[in-house]
Short mmCIF file of C-alpha atoms in Angstrom, two decimals:
data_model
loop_
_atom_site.label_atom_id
_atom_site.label_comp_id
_atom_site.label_asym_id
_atom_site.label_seq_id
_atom_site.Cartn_x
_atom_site.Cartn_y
_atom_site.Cartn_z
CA UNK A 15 4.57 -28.85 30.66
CA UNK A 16 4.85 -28.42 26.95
CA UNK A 17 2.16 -27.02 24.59
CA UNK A 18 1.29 -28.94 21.64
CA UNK A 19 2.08 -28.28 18.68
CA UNK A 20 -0.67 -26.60 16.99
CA UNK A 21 -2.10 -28.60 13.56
CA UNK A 22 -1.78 -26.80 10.25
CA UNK A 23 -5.81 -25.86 10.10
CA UNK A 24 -5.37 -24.28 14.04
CA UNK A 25 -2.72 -22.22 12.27
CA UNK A 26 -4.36 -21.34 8.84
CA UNK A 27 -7.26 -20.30 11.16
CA UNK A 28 -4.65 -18.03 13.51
CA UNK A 29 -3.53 -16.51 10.27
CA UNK A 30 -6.80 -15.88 8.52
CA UNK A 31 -9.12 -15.07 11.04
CA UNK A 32 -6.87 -12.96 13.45
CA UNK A 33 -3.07 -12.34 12.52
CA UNK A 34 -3.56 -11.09 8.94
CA UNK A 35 -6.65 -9.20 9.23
CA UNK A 36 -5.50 -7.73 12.86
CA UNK A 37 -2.29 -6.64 10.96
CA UNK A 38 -4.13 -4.72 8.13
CA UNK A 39 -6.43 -2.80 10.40
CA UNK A 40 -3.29 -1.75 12.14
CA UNK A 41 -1.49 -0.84 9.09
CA UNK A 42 -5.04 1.20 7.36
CA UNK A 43 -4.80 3.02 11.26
CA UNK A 44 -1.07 3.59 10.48
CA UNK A 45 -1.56 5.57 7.65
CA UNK A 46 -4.78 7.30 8.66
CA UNK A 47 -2.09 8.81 10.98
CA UNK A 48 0.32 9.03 8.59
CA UNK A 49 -2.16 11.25 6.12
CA UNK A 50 -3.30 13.58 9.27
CA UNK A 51 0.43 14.04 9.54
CA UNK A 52 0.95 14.70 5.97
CA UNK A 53 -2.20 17.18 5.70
CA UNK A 54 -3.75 14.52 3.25
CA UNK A 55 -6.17 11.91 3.04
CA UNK A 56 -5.11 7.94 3.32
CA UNK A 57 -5.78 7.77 -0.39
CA UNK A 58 -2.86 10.23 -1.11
CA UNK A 59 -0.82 8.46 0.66
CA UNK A 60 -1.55 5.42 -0.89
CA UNK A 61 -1.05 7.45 -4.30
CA UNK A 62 2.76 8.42 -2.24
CA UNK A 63 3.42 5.10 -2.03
CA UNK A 64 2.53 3.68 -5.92
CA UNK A 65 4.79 7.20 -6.84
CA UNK A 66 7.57 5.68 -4.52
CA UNK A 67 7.07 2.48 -5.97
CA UNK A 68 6.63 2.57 -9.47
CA UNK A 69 8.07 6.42 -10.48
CA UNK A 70 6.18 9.23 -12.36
CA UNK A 71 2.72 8.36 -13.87
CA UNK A 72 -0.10 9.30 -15.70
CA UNK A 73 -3.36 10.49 -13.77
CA UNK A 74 -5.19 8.22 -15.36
CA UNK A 75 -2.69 5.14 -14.16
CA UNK A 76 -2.54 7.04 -10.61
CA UNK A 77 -6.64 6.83 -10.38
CA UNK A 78 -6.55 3.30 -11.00
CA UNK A 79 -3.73 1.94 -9.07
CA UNK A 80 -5.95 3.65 -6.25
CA UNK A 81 -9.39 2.71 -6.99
CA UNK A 82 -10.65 6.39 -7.46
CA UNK A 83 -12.85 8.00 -10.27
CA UNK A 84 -10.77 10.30 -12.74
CA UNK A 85 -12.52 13.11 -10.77
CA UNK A 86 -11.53 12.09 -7.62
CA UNK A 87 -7.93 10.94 -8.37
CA UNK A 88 -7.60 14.85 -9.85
CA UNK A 89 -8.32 16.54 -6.68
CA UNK A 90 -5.84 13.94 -5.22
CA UNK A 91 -3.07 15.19 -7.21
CA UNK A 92 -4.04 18.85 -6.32
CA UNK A 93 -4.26 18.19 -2.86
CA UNK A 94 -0.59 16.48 -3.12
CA UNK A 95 0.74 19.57 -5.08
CA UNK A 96 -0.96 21.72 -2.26
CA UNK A 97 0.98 19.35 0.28
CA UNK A 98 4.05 19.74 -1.59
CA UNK A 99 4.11 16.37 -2.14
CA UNK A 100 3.94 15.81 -5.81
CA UNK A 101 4.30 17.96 -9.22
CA UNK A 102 2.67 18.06 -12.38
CA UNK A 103 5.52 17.15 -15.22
CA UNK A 104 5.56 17.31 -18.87
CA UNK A 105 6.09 13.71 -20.32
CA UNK A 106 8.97 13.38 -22.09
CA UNK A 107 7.62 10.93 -24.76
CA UNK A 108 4.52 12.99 -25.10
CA UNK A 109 4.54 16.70 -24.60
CA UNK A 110 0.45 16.35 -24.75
CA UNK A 111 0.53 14.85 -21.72
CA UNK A 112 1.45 15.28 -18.05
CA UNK A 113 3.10 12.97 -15.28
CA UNK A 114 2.73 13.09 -11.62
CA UNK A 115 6.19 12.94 -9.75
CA UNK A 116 6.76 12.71 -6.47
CA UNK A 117 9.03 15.63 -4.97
CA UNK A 118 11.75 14.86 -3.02
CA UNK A 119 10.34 16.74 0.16
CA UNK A 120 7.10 14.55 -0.56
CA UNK A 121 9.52 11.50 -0.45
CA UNK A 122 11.58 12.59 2.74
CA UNK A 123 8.02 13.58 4.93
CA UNK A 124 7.03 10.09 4.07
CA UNK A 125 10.04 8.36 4.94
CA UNK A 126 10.17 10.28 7.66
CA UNK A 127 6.66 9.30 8.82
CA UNK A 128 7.26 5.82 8.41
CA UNK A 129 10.41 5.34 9.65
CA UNK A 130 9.99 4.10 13.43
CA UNK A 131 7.68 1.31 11.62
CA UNK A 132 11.04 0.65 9.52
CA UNK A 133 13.22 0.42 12.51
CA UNK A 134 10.74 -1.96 14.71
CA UNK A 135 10.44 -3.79 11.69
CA UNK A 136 14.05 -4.45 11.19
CA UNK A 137 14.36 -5.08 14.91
CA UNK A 138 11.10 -7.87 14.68
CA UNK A 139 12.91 -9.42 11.68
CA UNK A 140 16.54 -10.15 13.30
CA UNK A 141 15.57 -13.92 14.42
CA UNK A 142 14.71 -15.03 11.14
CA UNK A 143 17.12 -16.65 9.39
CA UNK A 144 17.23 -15.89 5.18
CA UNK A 145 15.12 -19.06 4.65
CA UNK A 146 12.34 -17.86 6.66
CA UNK A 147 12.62 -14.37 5.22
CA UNK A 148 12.44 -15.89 1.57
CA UNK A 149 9.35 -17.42 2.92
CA UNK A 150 7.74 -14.29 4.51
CA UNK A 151 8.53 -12.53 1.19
CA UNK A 152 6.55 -14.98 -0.72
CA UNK A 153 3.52 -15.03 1.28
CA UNK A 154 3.31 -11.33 1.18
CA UNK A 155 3.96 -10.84 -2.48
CA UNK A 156 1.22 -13.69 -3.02
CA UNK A 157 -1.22 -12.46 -0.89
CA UNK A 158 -0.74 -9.19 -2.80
CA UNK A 159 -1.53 -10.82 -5.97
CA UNK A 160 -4.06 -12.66 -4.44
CA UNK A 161 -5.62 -9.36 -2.69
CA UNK A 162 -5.22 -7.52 -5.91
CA UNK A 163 -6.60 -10.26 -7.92
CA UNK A 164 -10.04 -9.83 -5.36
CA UNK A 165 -10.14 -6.10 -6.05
CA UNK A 166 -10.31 -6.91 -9.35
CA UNK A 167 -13.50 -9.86 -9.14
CA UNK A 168 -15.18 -7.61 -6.73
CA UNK A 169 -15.20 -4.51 -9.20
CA UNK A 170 -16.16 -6.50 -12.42
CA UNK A 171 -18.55 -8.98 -10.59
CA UNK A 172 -22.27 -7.73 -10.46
CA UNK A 173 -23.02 -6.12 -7.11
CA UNK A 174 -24.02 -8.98 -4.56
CA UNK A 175 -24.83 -8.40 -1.18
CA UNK A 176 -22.77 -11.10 1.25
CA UNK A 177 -24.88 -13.33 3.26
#
């Protein structure tokens, strides 16, 4: 006996309610691990992986790519140095300032960390063809603009408690 094919609203309702939301809980649990590992909190390693992504910053850019206070997003960094994780550079274009750069041990402990993720990753991936890759890569980069977009209305919209 065949199942039926489930209707587009059974499937938006999969994806919303369970898949997606089951997948970031797993991923914030990942990388609780991954910071207990590390000898840092999550929010460094979130702060590993804007460095990884978008190269040496200011503080200032660092605290607000990860939602922290100036403050906070200082003793970040000096946790990170501590770790061995990050440095404190001059920047080039302004020797009044200073950069945060990821060192290449910090890089290599957090490849290392997430590498078995990697590998299943690439494993779960090998049945999809390019076309359905293209289309995985879409939804994710949306629903990071859409998820960043939400971070945004929730810290500039007057605090409302959800009913």
């Amino acid at each position: 006996m065949t199942k039926p094919t489930p209707t587009r609203e059974a499937l938006l309702a999969e994806l919303l309610t369970n898949a997606v939301p089951g997948w970031a809980i797993r991923v914030v649990q990942l990388n609780n691990l991954v910071a207990d590992r590390l000898g840092v909190t999550d929010t460094d390693v979130q702060c590993l992986h804007v460095l990884g992504r978008h190269g040496p910053t200011t503080p200032g850019v660092l605290a607000k790519h990860v939602n922290l206070t100036t403050g906070s997003a200082s003793r970040m960094i000096d946790r990170l140095v501590a770790a061995g994780c990050v440095r404190r550079v001059p920047d080039p274009d302004d020797r009044r300032r200073v950069l945060i750069e990821p060192t290449q041990e910090g890089l290599d402990r957090v490849t290392a960390a997430y590498s078995g993720l990697i590998a299943r990753t690439r494993d779960d991936l090998d049945d999809f063809d390019e076309a359905a890759l293209t289309t995985l890569l879409r939804f994710i980069r949306t629903a990071e603009q859409s998820t960043a977009t939400e971070i945004h209305r929730l810290q500039t919209a007057p605090d409302q408690d959800p009913k």
